[in-house]
Amino acid sequence: MPKPKKQSMVTTTSKIKKKQRDELLASFGVREFFVEGNITIDKRTCKGVECKLCIKACPTNALFWRTGEVGIVEELCVYCGACVLNCIVDNCIIVVRKRENGETETFSKPKAFIMLAHSISAKKRHERVKAAFPTLERILKM
Ligand code: SF4
Ligand code: SF4
């Protein structure tokens, strides 16, 4: 049965890649939060040598300067979005990432990240209030 063999080879290769990636990221003290992701940089709109802010912001050195443009080491990108947050050109860097629950997020502007941070803290506040006062009845009894 040749098909299952091929499948198991693909699984082994991706396991090896994952192990290598984990080792690389461990050297930066960075943990993987997203099951998969993708990053692209639009070289037509990038300000390049005048800017390089994304390179300075990247916590894993996934971005680097190479002959006239920003290069990406995909193996080191954890899709954190620090580069998008620092980029001076909207829609120049696009980060797409998938969470463990299957939720996919796309960011290409700093504003999108600020809104995400705001929505997460609002959600956490709501959860804290709900934990302290699970029912309306309980609040009214206080
Ligand atoms: S998403 Fe994060 S890890 Fe990836 S290149 Fe941008 S700053 Fe670096
Ligand atoms: S921050 Fe944006 S504009 Fe600046 S170098 Fe990086 S990709 Fe280009």
Coordinates of N, CA and C and ligand atoms in Angstrom, one line a residue:
M1 N 0.8 -1.2 0.0 CA 0.0 0.0 0.0 C 0.9 1.3 0.0
P2 N 1.2 1.8 -1.2 CA 2.2 2.9 -1.2 C 1.7 4.3 -0.7
K3 N 0.4 4.5 -0.7 CA -0.2 5.8 -0.3 C 0.1 6.2 1.2
P4 N -0.2 5.2 2.1 CA 0.0 5.5 3.5 C 1.5 5.8 3.8
K5 N 2.4 5.1 3.1 CA 3.8 5.3 3.3 C 4.2 6.8 3.0
K6 N 3.7 7.3 1.9 CA 4.0 8.7 1.5 C 3.5 9.6 2.6
Q7 N 2.3 9.3 3.0 CA 1.6 10.2 4.1 C 2.5 10.2 5.3
S8 N 3.0 9.0 5.7 CA 3.9 8.9 6.9 C 5.2 9.6 6.7
M9 N 5.7 9.7 5.5 CA 6.9 10.4 5.2 C 6.7 11.9 5.4
V10 N 5.6 12.4 4.9 CA 5.3 13.8 5.1 C 5.1 14.2 6.5
T11 N 4.5 13.3 7.3 CA 4.3 13.5 8.7 C 5.7 13.6 9.4
T12 N 6.6 12.7 9.1 CA 7.9 12.7 9.7 C 8.7 13.9 9.3
T13 N 8.6 14.3 8.1 CA 9.3 15.6 7.7 C 8.8 16.8 8.4
S14 N 7.5 16.9 8.6 CA 7.0 18.0 9.3 C 7.3 18.0 10.8
K15 N 7.4 16.8 11.3 CA 7.8 16.6 12.7 C 9.3 17.1 12.9
I16 N 10.1 16.7 12.0 CA 11.5 17.1 12.0 C 11.6 18.7 11.9
K17 N 10.8 19.2 11.0 CA 10.8 20.7 10.8 C 10.4 21.4 12.0
K18 N 9.3 20.8 12.7 CA 8.8 21.4 13.9 C 9.9 21.4 15.0
K19 N 10.6 20.2 15.1 CA 11.6 20.1 16.1 C 12.7 21.1 15.9
Q20 N 13.1 21.3 14.6 CA 14.2 22.2 14.3 C 13.8 23.6 14.7
R21 N 12.5 23.9 14.4 CA 12.0 25.2 14.6 C 11.9 25.5 16.1
D22 N 11.4 24.5 16.9 CA 11.4 24.7 18.3 C 12.8 24.9 18.9
E23 N 13.8 24.2 18.4 CA 15.1 24.4 18.9 C 15.6 25.8 18.6
L24 N 15.3 26.3 17.3 CA 15.8 27.6 16.9 C 15.1 28.7 17.8
L25 N 13.8 28.5 18.0 CA 13.1 29.5 18.8 C 13.5 29.5 20.3
A26 N 13.8 28.3 20.8 CA 14.2 28.2 22.2 C 15.4 29.0 22.5
S27 N 16.3 29.2 21.5 CA 17.5 30.0 21.7 C 17.2 31.4 21.9
F28 N 16.0 31.9 21.5 CA 15.6 33.2 21.7 C 14.6 33.3 22.9
G29 N 14.4 32.2 23.5 CA 13.4 32.2 24.7 C 12.0 32.5 24.2
V30 N 11.7 32.1 23.0 CA 10.4 32.4 22.5 C 9.6 31.2 22.3
R31 N 8.3 31.2 22.7 CA 7.4 30.0 22.6 C 6.4 30.2 21.4
E32 N 6.1 29.1 20.8 CA 5.2 29.2 19.7 C 3.7 29.3 20.2
F33 N 2.9 30.3 19.7 CA 1.6 30.4 20.2 C 0.6 30.0 19.1
F34 N 1.0 30.0 17.9 CA 0.0 29.8 16.8 C 0.4 28.5 16.0
V35 N -0.7 27.8 15.6 CA -0.5 26.5 15.0 C 0.2 26.7 13.6
E36 N -0.2 27.7 12.9 CA 0.4 28.1 11.6 C 0.3 29.5 11.3
G37 N 1.0 30.0 10.3 CA 0.9 31.4 9.9 C 1.7 31.7 8.7
N38 N 1.6 32.9 8.3 CA 2.3 33.3 7.1 C 2.6 34.8 7.2
I39 N 3.8 35.2 6.6 CA 4.1 36.7 6.6 C 4.6 37.0 5.2
T40 N 4.1 38.2 4.7 CA 4.6 38.7 3.4 C 4.9 40.2 3.6
I41 N 5.9 40.7 2.8 CA 6.2 42.1 2.8 C 6.1 42.6 1.4
D42 N 5.4 43.7 1.2 CA 5.2 44.3 -0.1 C 6.4 45.1 -0.4
K43 N 7.3 44.7 -1.3 CA 8.5 45.4 -1.6 C 8.3 46.7 -2.3
R44 N 7.1 46.8 -3.0 CA 6.8 48.0 -3.8 C 6.5 49.2 -2.8
T45 N 5.9 48.9 -1.7 CA 5.6 50.0 -0.8 C 6.5 50.2 0.4
C46 N 7.4 49.2 0.7 CA 8.3 49.2 1.8 C 9.3 50.4 1.6
K47 N 9.6 51.1 2.7 CA 10.5 52.3 2.6 C 12.0 51.8 2.8
G48 N 12.1 50.5 3.0 CA 13.5 49.9 3.0 C 14.5 50.6 3.8
V49 N 15.6 51.0 3.2 CA 16.8 51.5 3.9 C 16.5 52.7 4.7
E50 N 15.5 53.5 4.4 CA 15.1 54.7 5.2 C 14.5 54.3 6.5
C51 N 14.0 53.1 6.6 CA 13.2 52.7 7.7 C 13.8 51.6 8.6
K52 N 13.6 50.4 8.2 CA 14.1 49.2 8.8 C 13.5 49.0 10.2
L53 N 12.4 49.6 10.5 CA 11.8 49.5 11.9 C 11.4 48.1 12.2
C54 N 10.9 47.4 11.2 CA 10.4 46.0 11.4 C 11.6 45.1 11.9
I55 N 12.7 45.4 11.3 CA 13.9 44.5 11.6 C 14.3 44.7 13.1
K56 N 14.2 46.0 13.5 CA 14.6 46.3 14.9 C 13.5 45.8 15.9
A57 N 12.3 45.7 15.4 CA 11.2 45.3 16.3 C 11.1 43.7 16.5
C58 N 11.6 43.0 15.5 CA 11.4 41.5 15.5 C 12.1 40.9 16.6
P59 N 11.4 40.1 17.5 CA 12.1 39.5 18.7 C 12.9 38.3 18.4
T60 N 12.7 37.7 17.2 CA 13.4 36.5 16.9 C 14.4 36.6 15.7
N61 N 14.7 37.8 15.3 CA 15.6 38.0 14.2 C 15.2 37.4 12.9
A62 N 13.8 37.3 12.7 CA 13.3 36.6 11.5 C 13.4 37.6 10.3
L63 N 13.6 38.9 10.6 CA 13.8 39.8 9.5 C 15.2 40.3 9.5
F64 N 15.7 40.5 8.3 CA 17.1 41.0 8.2 C 17.2 41.9 6.9
W65 N 18.3 42.6 6.8 CA 18.5 43.5 5.7 C 19.4 42.8 4.7
R66 N 18.9 42.7 3.4 CA 19.8 42.1 2.4 C 19.7 42.9 1.1
T67 N 20.8 43.1 0.5 CA 20.9 43.9 -0.7 C 19.6 44.6 -1.1
G68 N 19.3 45.7 -0.4 CA 18.2 46.6 -0.9 C 16.8 46.2 -0.5
E69 N 16.6 45.2 0.4 CA 15.3 44.9 0.8 C 15.3 44.1 2.1
V70 N 14.1 44.0 2.7 CA 13.9 43.3 4.0 C 13.7 41.8 3.6
G71 N 14.6 41.0 4.2 CA 14.5 39.5 4.0 C 13.8 38.9 5.1
I72 N 13.2 37.7 4.9 CA 12.4 37.0 6.0 C 13.0 35.6 6.1
V73 N 13.3 35.2 7.4 CA 13.6 33.8 7.6 C 12.3 33.2 8.2
E74 N 11.6 32.6 7.4 CA 10.3 32.0 7.7 C 10.3 31.1 9.0
E75 N 11.4 30.3 9.1 CA 11.5 29.4 10.2 C 11.6 30.1 11.6
L76 N 12.0 31.4 11.5 CA 12.1 32.1 12.8 C 10.8 32.9 13.1
C77 N 9.9 33.1 12.2 CA 8.8 33.9 12.4 C 7.7 33.2 13.3
V78 N 7.3 33.9 14.4 CA 6.3 33.3 15.3 C 5.0 34.1 15.1
Y79 N 4.9 34.9 14.1 CA 3.7 35.6 13.8 C 3.1 36.5 14.9
C80 N 4.1 37.1 15.7 CA 3.7 37.9 16.8 C 3.1 39.3 16.3
G81 N 3.5 39.7 15.2 CA 3.0 41.0 14.6 C 3.7 42.2 15.1
A82 N 4.8 42.1 15.8 CA 5.6 43.3 16.2 C 6.0 44.1 15.0
C83 N 6.3 43.4 13.9 CA 6.7 44.2 12.7 C 5.6 45.0 12.1
V84 N 4.4 44.4 12.1 CA 3.2 45.2 11.6 C 3.0 46.4 12.5
L85 N 3.1 46.2 13.8 CA 2.8 47.2 14.7 C 3.8 48.4 14.6
N86 N 5.0 48.1 14.1 CA 6.0 49.2 13.9 C 6.2 49.7 12.5
C87 N 5.5 49.0 11.6 CA 5.7 49.4 10.2 C 5.0 50.8 9.9
I88 N 5.7 51.6 9.2 CA 5.2 53.0 8.9 C 4.3 53.0 7.7
V89 N 4.1 51.9 7.0 CA 3.3 51.9 5.8 C 2.2 50.9 6.0
D90 N 0.9 51.3 6.0 CA -0.2 50.4 6.1 C -0.2 49.4 5.0
N91 N -0.6 48.1 5.3 CA -0.7 47.1 4.3 C 0.6 46.7 3.6
C92 N 1.7 47.1 4.2 CA 3.0 46.7 3.7 C 3.4 45.3 4.1
I93 N 3.3 45.1 5.4 CA 3.5 43.7 6.0 C 2.2 43.1 6.3
I94 N 2.0 41.9 5.9 CA 0.7 41.1 6.2 C 1.1 39.9 6.9
V95 N 0.5 39.8 8.1 CA 0.7 38.6 9.0 C -0.6 37.9 9.1
V96 N -0.6 36.6 8.8 CA -1.8 35.8 8.9 C -1.5 34.7 9.9
R97 N -2.3 34.4 10.9 CA -2.0 33.4 11.9 C -3.2 32.7 12.3
K98 N -3.0 31.4 12.7 CA -4.1 30.5 13.1 C -3.9 30.1 14.5
R99 N -5.0 30.3 15.3 CA -4.9 29.9 16.7 C -5.3 28.4 16.9
E100 N -5.0 27.8 18.1 CA -5.3 26.4 18.3 C -6.8 26.1 18.1
N101 N -7.7 27.1 18.4 CA -9.1 26.9 18.3 C -9.6 27.0 16.8
G102 N -8.6 27.2 15.9 CA -9.0 27.3 14.5 C -9.2 28.7 14.0
E103 N -9.3 29.6 14.9 CA -9.5 31.0 14.6 C -8.4 31.6 13.8
T104 N -8.7 32.3 12.7 CA -7.6 32.9 11.9 C -7.7 34.4 12.0
E105 N -6.5 35.0 12.1 CA -6.4 36.5 12.2 C -5.5 37.0 11.2
T106 N -5.8 38.1 10.6 CA -4.9 38.8 9.6 C -4.7 40.2 10.0
F107 N -3.4 40.6 10.0 CA -3.0 42.0 10.4 C -2.2 42.6 9.3
S108 N -2.5 43.8 9.0 CA -1.6 44.5 8.0 C -1.4 46.0 8.4
K109 N -2.1 46.4 9.5 CA -2.0 47.8 10.0 C -1.8 47.8 11.5
P110 N -1.0 48.7 12.1 CA -0.9 48.8 13.5 C -2.2 48.9 14.3
K111 N -3.2 49.6 13.7 CA -4.5 49.8 14.3 C -5.1 48.5 14.6
A112 N -5.0 47.5 13.7 CA -5.6 46.2 13.9 C -5.1 45.5 15.1
F113 N -3.8 45.7 15.4 CA -3.2 45.1 16.6 C -3.7 45.8 17.9
I114 N -3.8 47.1 17.8 CA -4.2 47.8 19.0 C -5.7 47.4 19.3
M115 N -6.5 47.2 18.2 CA -7.9 46.8 18.5 C -8.0 45.4 19.0
L116 N -7.1 44.5 18.6 CA -7.0 43.2 19.1 C -6.7 43.2 20.6
A117 N -5.6 44.0 21.0 CA -5.2 44.1 22.4 C -6.4 44.6 23.2
H118 N -7.1 45.6 22.7 CA -8.2 46.2 23.4 C -9.3 45.1 23.6
S119 N -9.6 44.4 22.5 CA -10.7 43.4 22.7 C -10.3 42.3 23.6
I120 N -9.0 41.9 23.7 CA -8.6 40.8 24.6 C -8.7 41.3 26.0
S121 N -8.3 42.6 26.3 CA -8.4 43.0 27.7 C -9.9 43.2 28.1
A122 N -10.7 43.6 27.1 CA -12.1 43.8 27.5 C -12.7 42.4 27.8
K123 N -12.3 41.4 27.0 CA -12.8 40.0 27.2 C -12.4 39.5 28.6
K124 N -11.1 39.8 28.9 CA -10.5 39.3 30.2 C -11.3 40.0 31.4
R125 N -11.6 41.3 31.2 CA -12.3 42.1 32.3 C -13.7 41.4 32.5
H126 N -14.3 41.1 31.4 CA -15.7 40.5 31.4 C -15.6 39.2 32.1
E127 N -14.6 38.4 31.8 CA -14.4 37.0 32.4 C -14.2 37.2 33.9
R128 N -13.4 38.2 34.3 CA -13.1 38.4 35.8 C -14.4 38.8 36.5
V129 N -15.1 39.7 35.9 CA -16.4 40.1 36.5 C -17.3 38.9 36.6
K130 N -17.4 38.1 35.6 CA -18.3 37.0 35.5 C -17.9 35.9 36.6
A131 N -16.6 35.8 36.8 CA -16.1 34.8 37.8 C -16.5 35.3 39.2
A132 N -16.4 36.6 39.4 CA -16.6 37.2 40.8 C -18.1 37.3 41.0
F133 N -18.9 37.6 40.0 CA -20.4 37.7 40.1 C -21.0 36.9 39.0
P134 N -21.1 35.5 39.2 CA -21.6 34.7 38.2 C -23.1 35.0 37.8
T135 N -23.9 35.4 38.7 CA -25.3 35.6 38.3 C -25.7 37.0 38.7
L136 N -26.7 37.6 38.0 CA -27.2 38.9 38.3 C -27.9 38.8 39.7
E137 N -28.5 37.7 40.0 CA -29.1 37.5 41.3 C -28.1 37.8 42.5
R138 N -26.9 37.2 42.3 CA -25.9 37.3 43.3 C -25.5 38.8 43.5
I139 N -25.4 39.5 42.4 CA -25.1 41.0 42.5 C -26.1 41.7 43.3
L140 N -27.4 41.4 42.9 CA -28.5 42.1 43.6 C -28.6 41.8 45.1
K141 N -28.2 40.6 45.4 CA -28.3 40.2 46.9 C -27.2 40.9 47.7
M142 N -26.2 41.5 47.1 CA -25.1 42.1 47.8 C -25.4 43.3 48.5
Ligands
SF4_1 S1 5.6 38.5 13.0 FE1 7.0 38.8 14.8 S2 8.4 37.1 14.6 FE2 7.5 37.3 12.5 S3 8.8 38.7 11.4 FE3 7.2 40.0 12.4 S4 8.1 40.6 14.3 FE4 9.3 38.9 13.6
SF4_2 S1 8.8 48.8 8.9 FE1 7.6 48.6 7.0 S2 8.3 50.2 5.6 FE2 9.8 50.0 7.3 S3 11.4 48.6 6.4 FE3 9.9 47.3 7.5 S4 8.4 46.7 6.0 FE4 9.6 48.4 5.1

